[in-house]
Short mmCIF file of C-alpha atoms in Angstrom, two decimals:
data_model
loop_
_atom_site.label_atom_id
_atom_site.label_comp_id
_atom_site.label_asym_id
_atom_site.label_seq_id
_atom_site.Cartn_x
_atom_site.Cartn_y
_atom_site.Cartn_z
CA UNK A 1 26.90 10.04 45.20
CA UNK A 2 28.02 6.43 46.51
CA UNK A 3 25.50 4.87 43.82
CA UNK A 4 27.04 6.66 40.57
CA UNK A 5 30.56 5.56 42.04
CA UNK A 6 29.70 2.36 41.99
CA UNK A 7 27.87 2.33 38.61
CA UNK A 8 31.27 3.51 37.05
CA UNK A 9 33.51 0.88 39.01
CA UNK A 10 31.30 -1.83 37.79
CA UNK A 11 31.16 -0.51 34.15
CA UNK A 12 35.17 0.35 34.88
CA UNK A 13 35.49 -3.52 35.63
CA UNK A 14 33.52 -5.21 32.83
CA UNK A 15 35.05 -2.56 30.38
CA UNK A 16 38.44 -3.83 31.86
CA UNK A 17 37.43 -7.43 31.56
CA UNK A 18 36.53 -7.12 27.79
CA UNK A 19 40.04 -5.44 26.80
CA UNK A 20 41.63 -8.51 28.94
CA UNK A 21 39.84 -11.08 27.12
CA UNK A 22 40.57 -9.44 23.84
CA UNK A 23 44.17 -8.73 24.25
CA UNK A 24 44.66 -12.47 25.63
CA UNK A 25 43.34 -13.83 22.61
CA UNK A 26 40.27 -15.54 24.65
CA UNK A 27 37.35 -13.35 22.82
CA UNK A 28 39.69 -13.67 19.29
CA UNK A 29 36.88 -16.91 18.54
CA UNK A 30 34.30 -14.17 18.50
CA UNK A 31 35.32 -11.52 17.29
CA UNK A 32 36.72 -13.44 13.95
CA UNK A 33 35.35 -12.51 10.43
CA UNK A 34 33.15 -15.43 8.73
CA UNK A 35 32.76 -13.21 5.38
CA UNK A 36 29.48 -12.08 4.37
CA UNK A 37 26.28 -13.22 4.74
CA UNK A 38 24.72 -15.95 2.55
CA UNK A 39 22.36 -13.91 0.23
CA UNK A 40 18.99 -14.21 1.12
CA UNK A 41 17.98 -15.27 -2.76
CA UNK A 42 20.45 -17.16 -4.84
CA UNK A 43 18.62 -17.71 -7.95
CA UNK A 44 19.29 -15.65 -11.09
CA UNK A 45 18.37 -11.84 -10.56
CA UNK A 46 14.36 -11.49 -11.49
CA UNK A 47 13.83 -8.41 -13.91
CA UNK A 48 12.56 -5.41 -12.65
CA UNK A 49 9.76 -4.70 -15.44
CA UNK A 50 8.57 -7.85 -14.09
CA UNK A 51 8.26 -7.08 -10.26
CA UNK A 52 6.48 -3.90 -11.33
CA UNK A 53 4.03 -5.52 -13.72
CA UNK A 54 3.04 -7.54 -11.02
CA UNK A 55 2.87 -4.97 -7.69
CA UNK A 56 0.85 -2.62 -10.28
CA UNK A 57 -1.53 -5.25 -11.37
CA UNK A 58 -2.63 -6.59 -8.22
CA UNK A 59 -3.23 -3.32 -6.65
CA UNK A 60 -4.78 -1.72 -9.51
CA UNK A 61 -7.55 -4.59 -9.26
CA UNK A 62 -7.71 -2.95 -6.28
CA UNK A 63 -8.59 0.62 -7.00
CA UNK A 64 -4.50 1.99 -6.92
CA UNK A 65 -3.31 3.24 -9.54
CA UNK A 66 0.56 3.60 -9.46
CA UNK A 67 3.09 4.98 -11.88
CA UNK A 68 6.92 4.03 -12.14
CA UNK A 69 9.35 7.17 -11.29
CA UNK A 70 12.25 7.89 -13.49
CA UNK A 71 15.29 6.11 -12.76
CA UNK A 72 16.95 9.29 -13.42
CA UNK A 73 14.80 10.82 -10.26
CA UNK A 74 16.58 7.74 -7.82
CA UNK A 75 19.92 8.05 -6.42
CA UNK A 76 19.84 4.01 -5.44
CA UNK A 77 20.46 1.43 -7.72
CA UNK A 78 18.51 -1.69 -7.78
CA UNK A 79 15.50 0.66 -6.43
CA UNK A 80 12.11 1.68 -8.04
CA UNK A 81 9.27 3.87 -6.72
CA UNK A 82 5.79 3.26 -7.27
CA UNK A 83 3.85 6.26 -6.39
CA UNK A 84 -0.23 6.39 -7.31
CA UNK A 85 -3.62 6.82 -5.46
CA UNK A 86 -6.38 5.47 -4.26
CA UNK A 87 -9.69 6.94 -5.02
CA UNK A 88 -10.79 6.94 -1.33
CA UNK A 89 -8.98 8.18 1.46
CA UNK A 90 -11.19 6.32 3.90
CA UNK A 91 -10.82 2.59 2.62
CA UNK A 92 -6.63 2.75 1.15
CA UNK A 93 -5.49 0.93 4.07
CA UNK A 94 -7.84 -1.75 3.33
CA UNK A 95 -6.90 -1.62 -0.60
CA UNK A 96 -3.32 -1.53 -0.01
CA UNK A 97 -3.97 -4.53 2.52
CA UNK A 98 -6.32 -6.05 -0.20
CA UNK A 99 -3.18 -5.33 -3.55
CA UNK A 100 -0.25 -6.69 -1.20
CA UNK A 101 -2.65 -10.12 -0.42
CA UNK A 102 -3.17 -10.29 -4.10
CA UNK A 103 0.68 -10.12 -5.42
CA UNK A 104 0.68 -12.58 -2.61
CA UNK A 105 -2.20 -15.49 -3.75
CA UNK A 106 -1.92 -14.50 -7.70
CA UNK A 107 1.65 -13.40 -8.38
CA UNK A 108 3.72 -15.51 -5.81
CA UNK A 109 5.24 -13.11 -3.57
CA UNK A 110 5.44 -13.71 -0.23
CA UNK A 111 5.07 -12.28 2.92
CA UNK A 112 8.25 -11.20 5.12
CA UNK A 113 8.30 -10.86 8.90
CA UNK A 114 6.25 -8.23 10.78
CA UNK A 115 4.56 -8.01 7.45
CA UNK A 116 1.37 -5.22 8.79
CA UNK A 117 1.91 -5.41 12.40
CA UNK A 118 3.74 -2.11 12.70
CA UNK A 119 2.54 -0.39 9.98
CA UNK A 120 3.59 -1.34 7.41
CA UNK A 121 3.13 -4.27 4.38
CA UNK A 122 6.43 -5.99 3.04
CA UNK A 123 6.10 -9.00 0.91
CA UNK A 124 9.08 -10.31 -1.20
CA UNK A 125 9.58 -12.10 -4.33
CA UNK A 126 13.18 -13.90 -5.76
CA UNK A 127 15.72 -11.06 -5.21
CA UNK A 128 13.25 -7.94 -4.71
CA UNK A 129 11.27 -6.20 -1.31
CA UNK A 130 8.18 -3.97 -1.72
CA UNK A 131 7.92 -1.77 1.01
CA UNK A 132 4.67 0.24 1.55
CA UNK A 133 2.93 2.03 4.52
CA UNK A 134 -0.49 1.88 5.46
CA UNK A 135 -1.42 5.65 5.66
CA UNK A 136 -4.01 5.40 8.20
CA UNK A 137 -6.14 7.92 9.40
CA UNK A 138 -3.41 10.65 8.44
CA UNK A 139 -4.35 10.15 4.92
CA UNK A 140 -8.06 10.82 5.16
CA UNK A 141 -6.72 14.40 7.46
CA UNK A 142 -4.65 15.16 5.10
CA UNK A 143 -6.72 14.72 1.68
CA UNK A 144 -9.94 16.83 3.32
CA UNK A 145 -12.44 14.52 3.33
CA UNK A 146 -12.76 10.81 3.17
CA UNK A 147 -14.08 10.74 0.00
CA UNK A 148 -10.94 12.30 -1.43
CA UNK A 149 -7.93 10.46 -3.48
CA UNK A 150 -5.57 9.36 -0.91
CA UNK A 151 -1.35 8.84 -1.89
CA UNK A 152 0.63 5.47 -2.35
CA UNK A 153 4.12 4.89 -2.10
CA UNK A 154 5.56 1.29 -2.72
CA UNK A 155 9.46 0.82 -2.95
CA UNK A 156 10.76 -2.53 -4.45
CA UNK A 157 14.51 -2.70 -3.83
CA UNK A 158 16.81 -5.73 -4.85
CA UNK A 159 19.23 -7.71 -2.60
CA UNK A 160 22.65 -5.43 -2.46
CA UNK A 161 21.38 -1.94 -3.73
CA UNK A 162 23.91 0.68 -3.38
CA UNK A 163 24.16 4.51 -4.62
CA UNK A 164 24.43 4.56 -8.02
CA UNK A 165 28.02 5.45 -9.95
CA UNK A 166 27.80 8.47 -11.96
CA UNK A 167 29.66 8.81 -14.89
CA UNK A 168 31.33 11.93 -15.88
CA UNK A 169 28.35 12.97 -17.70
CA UNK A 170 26.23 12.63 -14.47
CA UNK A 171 24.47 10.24 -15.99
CA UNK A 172 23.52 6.95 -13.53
CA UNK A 173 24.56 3.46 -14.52
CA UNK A 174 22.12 1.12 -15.48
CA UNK A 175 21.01 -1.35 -13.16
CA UNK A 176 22.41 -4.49 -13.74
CA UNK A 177 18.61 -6.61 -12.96
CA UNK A 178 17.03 -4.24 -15.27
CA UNK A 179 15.51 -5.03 -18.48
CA UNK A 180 15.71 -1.51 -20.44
#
């Protein structure tokens, strides 16, 4: 009983503290607005066609084969799925790994932070992500056998997507990096 009383004295004090310092005007420094965030590509806005010619490319020379979902199917701008196989459900972590190192050496992408360590690949290029997880041994359970196909999903997204606008014919708005 004397332990949680004390626990909610100290957090009653530091609480306390923290409305003192703002109301003073001491913690105003920190808590002031700077504006946004410098973006984290500031060169002109890479077409879209062009990120997926290259992600598709360097993983189909590695057995997965990926098709482009209808913009009309995604409610983000600025986003594109890439969904496909690969003809093995025992080696597509290894392919994926194999595609994303590709893009990487032959298309000039580059690799982003915890790129693999936790599951999944990320490499970026100019103003775009792609995004994919390594399916793992869940793909080989869940296609049957390990000589089954085994499913791909790789998200590009630009710098600043947001939902789309519809229009009053429900129609989205084009995406203002995209080439169609």
């Amino acid at each position: 009983m004397r332990l949680r009383r004390g626990r909610a004295g100290l957090t009653g004090l530091v609480m306390a503290a923290a409305m003192m310092t703002t109301a003073t005007g001491c913690g105003a420094l920190l808590l002031e607005d700077k504006g946004p965030l410098p973006p984290r590509y500031s060169g002109p806005p890479l077409p879209v066609d062009d990120m997926v010619s290259d992600l598709t490319s360097a993983l189909e020379a590695e057995g997965i084969t990926l098709e482009r979902t209808p913009q009309e199917l995604i409610a983000l701008e600025c986003h594109e799925y890439l969904r496909g196989e690969h003809h093995k459900a025992a080696t597509v972590d290894a392919a994926l790994e194999a595609g994303f190192a590709r893009a990487r050496s032959d298309r000039g992408w580059k690799s982003e932070p915890g790129d693999g360590r936790d599951g999944w690949l990320r490499i970026r290029k100019g103003n775009w992500t792609a995004t994919a997880q390594s399916p793992g041994v869940d793909a080989s359970e869940t296609a049957g056998s390990p000589a089954a196909a085994a499913p791909v999903l790789v998200v590009l997204a630009c710098d600043g997507a947001l939902s789309k606008s519809r229009s009053r014919s429900g129609s989205p708005t084009p995406s203002p990096t995209s080439s169609r």
